[in-house]
């Protein structure tokens, strides 16, 4: 299972997927620190929110760049098989999907942090 996850990170473009993984880990650490120590001024919460949004946009930037590369390759090729196109589209969609997943995970953590503050 671990190998499959690492393979997906590589297929989605390591220059986009690995930074998003690092940002996910960083956000989780900050969320845990906020739960444990508190965040009275909300500084950690703002940073976490900005990092999650950055991750989302970073994933879509990866998608756009991968699609531009794919279309450049298609325009040069004389006969491209539909399976090659499908693999390229799948790989291009991995980075925005992972970016959205990170965004949602972190936002759920922020919601939980806000609920904790209210009690």
PDB file of C-alpha atoms in Angstrom, residues 25-111:
ATOM      1  CA  UNK A  25       2.377  17.308   7.196  1.00  0.00           C
ATOM      2  CA  UNK A  26       3.173  20.887   8.239  1.00  0.00           C
ATOM      3  CA  UNK A  27      -0.525  21.772   8.502  1.00  0.00           C
ATOM      4  CA  UNK A  28      -1.240  18.669  10.575  1.00  0.00           C
ATOM      5  CA  UNK A  29       1.624  19.542  12.929  1.00  0.00           C
ATOM      6  CA  UNK A  30       0.311  23.104  13.286  1.00  0.00           C
ATOM      7  CA  UNK A  31      -3.215  21.833  13.875  1.00  0.00           C
ATOM      8  CA  UNK A  32      -2.007  19.459  16.593  1.00  0.00           C
ATOM      9  CA  UNK A  33      -0.024  22.273  18.225  1.00  0.00           C
ATOM     10  CA  UNK A  34      -3.119  24.479  18.096  1.00  0.00           C
ATOM     11  CA  UNK A  35      -5.235  21.772  19.728  1.00  0.00           C
ATOM     12  CA  UNK A  36      -2.641  21.126  22.427  1.00  0.00           C
ATOM     13  CA  UNK A  37      -1.362  24.628  23.200  1.00  0.00           C
ATOM     14  CA  UNK A  38      -4.275  26.735  22.058  1.00  0.00           C
ATOM     15  CA  UNK A  39      -4.311  29.576  19.572  1.00  0.00           C
ATOM     16  CA  UNK A  40      -5.864  32.532  21.336  1.00  0.00           C
ATOM     17  CA  UNK A  41      -4.928  35.146  18.721  1.00  0.00           C
ATOM     18  CA  UNK A  42      -5.702  32.871  15.778  1.00  0.00           C
ATOM     19  CA  UNK A  43      -2.266  33.300  14.166  1.00  0.00           C
ATOM     20  CA  UNK A  44      -1.696  29.590  13.654  1.00  0.00           C
ATOM     21  CA  UNK A  45      -5.206  29.218  12.301  1.00  0.00           C
ATOM     22  CA  UNK A  46      -4.589  31.939   9.684  1.00  0.00           C
ATOM     23  CA  UNK A  47      -1.289  30.383   8.641  1.00  0.00           C
ATOM     24  CA  UNK A  48      -2.922  26.967   8.350  1.00  0.00           C
ATOM     25  CA  UNK A  49      -5.716  28.458   6.237  1.00  0.00           C
ATOM     26  CA  UNK A  50      -3.244  30.177   3.928  1.00  0.00           C
ATOM     27  CA  UNK A  51      -1.148  27.013   3.574  1.00  0.00           C
ATOM     28  CA  UNK A  52      -4.210  24.935   2.702  1.00  0.00           C
ATOM     29  CA  UNK A  53      -5.291  27.413   0.043  1.00  0.00           C
ATOM     30  CA  UNK A  54      -1.741  27.545  -1.329  1.00  0.00           C
ATOM     31  CA  UNK A  55      -1.756  23.746  -1.589  1.00  0.00           C
ATOM     32  CA  UNK A  56      -5.017  23.807  -3.529  1.00  0.00           C
ATOM     33  CA  UNK A  57      -3.721  26.389  -5.996  1.00  0.00           C
ATOM     34  CA  UNK A  58      -0.356  24.586  -6.272  1.00  0.00           C
ATOM     35  CA  UNK A  59      -2.197  21.418  -7.319  1.00  0.00           C
ATOM     36  CA  UNK A  60      -4.111  23.252 -10.025  1.00  0.00           C
ATOM     37  CA  UNK A  61      -0.903  24.899 -11.226  1.00  0.00           C
ATOM     38  CA  UNK A  62       0.547  21.397 -11.584  1.00  0.00           C
ATOM     39  CA  UNK A  63      -2.488  20.397 -13.621  1.00  0.00           C
ATOM     40  CA  UNK A  64      -2.167  23.366 -15.963  1.00  0.00           C
ATOM     41  CA  UNK A  65       1.559  22.855 -16.540  1.00  0.00           C
ATOM     42  CA  UNK A  66       1.115  19.107 -17.109  1.00  0.00           C
ATOM     43  CA  UNK A  67      -1.696  19.767 -19.585  1.00  0.00           C
ATOM     44  CA  UNK A  68       0.421  22.291 -21.496  1.00  0.00           C
ATOM     45  CA  UNK A  69       3.236  19.716 -21.730  1.00  0.00           C
ATOM     46  CA  UNK A  70       0.753  17.048 -22.824  1.00  0.00           C
ATOM     47  CA  UNK A  71      -0.741  19.235 -25.543  1.00  0.00           C
ATOM     48  CA  UNK A  72       2.740  20.164 -26.758  1.00  0.00           C
ATOM     49  CA  UNK A  73       3.580  16.465 -27.040  1.00  0.00           C
ATOM     50  CA  UNK A  74       0.308  15.712 -28.824  1.00  0.00           C
ATOM     51  CA  UNK A  75       0.859  18.520 -31.321  1.00  0.00           C
ATOM     52  CA  UNK A  76       4.301  17.125 -32.198  1.00  0.00           C
ATOM     53  CA  UNK A  77       3.188  13.471 -32.461  1.00  0.00           C
ATOM     54  CA  UNK A  78       1.754  12.260 -35.749  1.00  0.00           C
ATOM     55  CA  UNK A  79      -0.356   9.401 -34.450  1.00  0.00           C
ATOM     56  CA  UNK A  80      -1.231   9.214 -30.791  1.00  0.00           C
ATOM     57  CA  UNK A  81      -3.147   6.289 -29.352  1.00  0.00           C
ATOM     58  CA  UNK A  82      -6.105   6.999 -27.068  1.00  0.00           C
ATOM     59  CA  UNK A  83      -4.541   4.977 -24.235  1.00  0.00           C
ATOM     60  CA  UNK A  84      -1.512   7.283 -24.206  1.00  0.00           C
ATOM     61  CA  UNK A  85      -3.851  10.259 -23.994  1.00  0.00           C
ATOM     62  CA  UNK A  86      -5.795   8.644 -21.148  1.00  0.00           C
ATOM     63  CA  UNK A  87      -2.629   7.981 -19.134  1.00  0.00           C
ATOM     64  CA  UNK A  88      -1.510  11.581 -19.649  1.00  0.00           C
ATOM     65  CA  UNK A  89      -4.858  12.937 -18.495  1.00  0.00           C
ATOM     66  CA  UNK A  90      -4.829  10.671 -15.441  1.00  0.00           C
ATOM     67  CA  UNK A  91      -1.367  11.831 -14.445  1.00  0.00           C
ATOM     68  CA  UNK A  92      -2.320  15.476 -14.983  1.00  0.00           C
ATOM     69  CA  UNK A  93      -5.381  15.091 -12.752  1.00  0.00           C
ATOM     70  CA  UNK A  94      -3.448  13.601  -9.828  1.00  0.00           C
ATOM     71  CA  UNK A  95      -1.957  16.895  -8.608  1.00  0.00           C
ATOM     72  CA  UNK A  96      -5.215  18.886  -8.387  1.00  0.00           C
ATOM     73  CA  UNK A  97      -6.953  15.890  -6.824  1.00  0.00           C
ATOM     74  CA  UNK A  98      -4.276  15.616  -4.148  1.00  0.00           C
ATOM     75  CA  UNK A  99      -4.379  19.393  -3.653  1.00  0.00           C
ATOM     76  CA  UNK A 100      -8.140  19.239  -3.089  1.00  0.00           C
ATOM     77  CA  UNK A 101      -7.733  16.303  -0.703  1.00  0.00           C
ATOM     78  CA  UNK A 102      -5.128  18.182   1.352  1.00  0.00           C
ATOM     79  CA  UNK A 103      -7.328  21.288   1.339  1.00  0.00           C
ATOM     80  CA  UNK A 104     -10.344  19.329   2.620  1.00  0.00           C
ATOM     81  CA  UNK A 105      -8.362  17.490   5.310  1.00  0.00           C
ATOM     82  CA  UNK A 106      -6.902  20.733   6.630  1.00  0.00           C
ATOM     83  CA  UNK A 107     -10.255  22.541   6.472  1.00  0.00           C
ATOM     84  CA  UNK A 108     -11.884  19.772   8.520  1.00  0.00           C
ATOM     85  CA  UNK A 109      -9.105  20.272  11.068  1.00  0.00           C
ATOM     86  CA  UNK A 110      -9.775  24.020  11.116  1.00  0.00           C
ATOM     87  CA  UNK A 111     -13.496  23.406  11.620  1.00  0.00           C
TER      88      UNK A 111
END
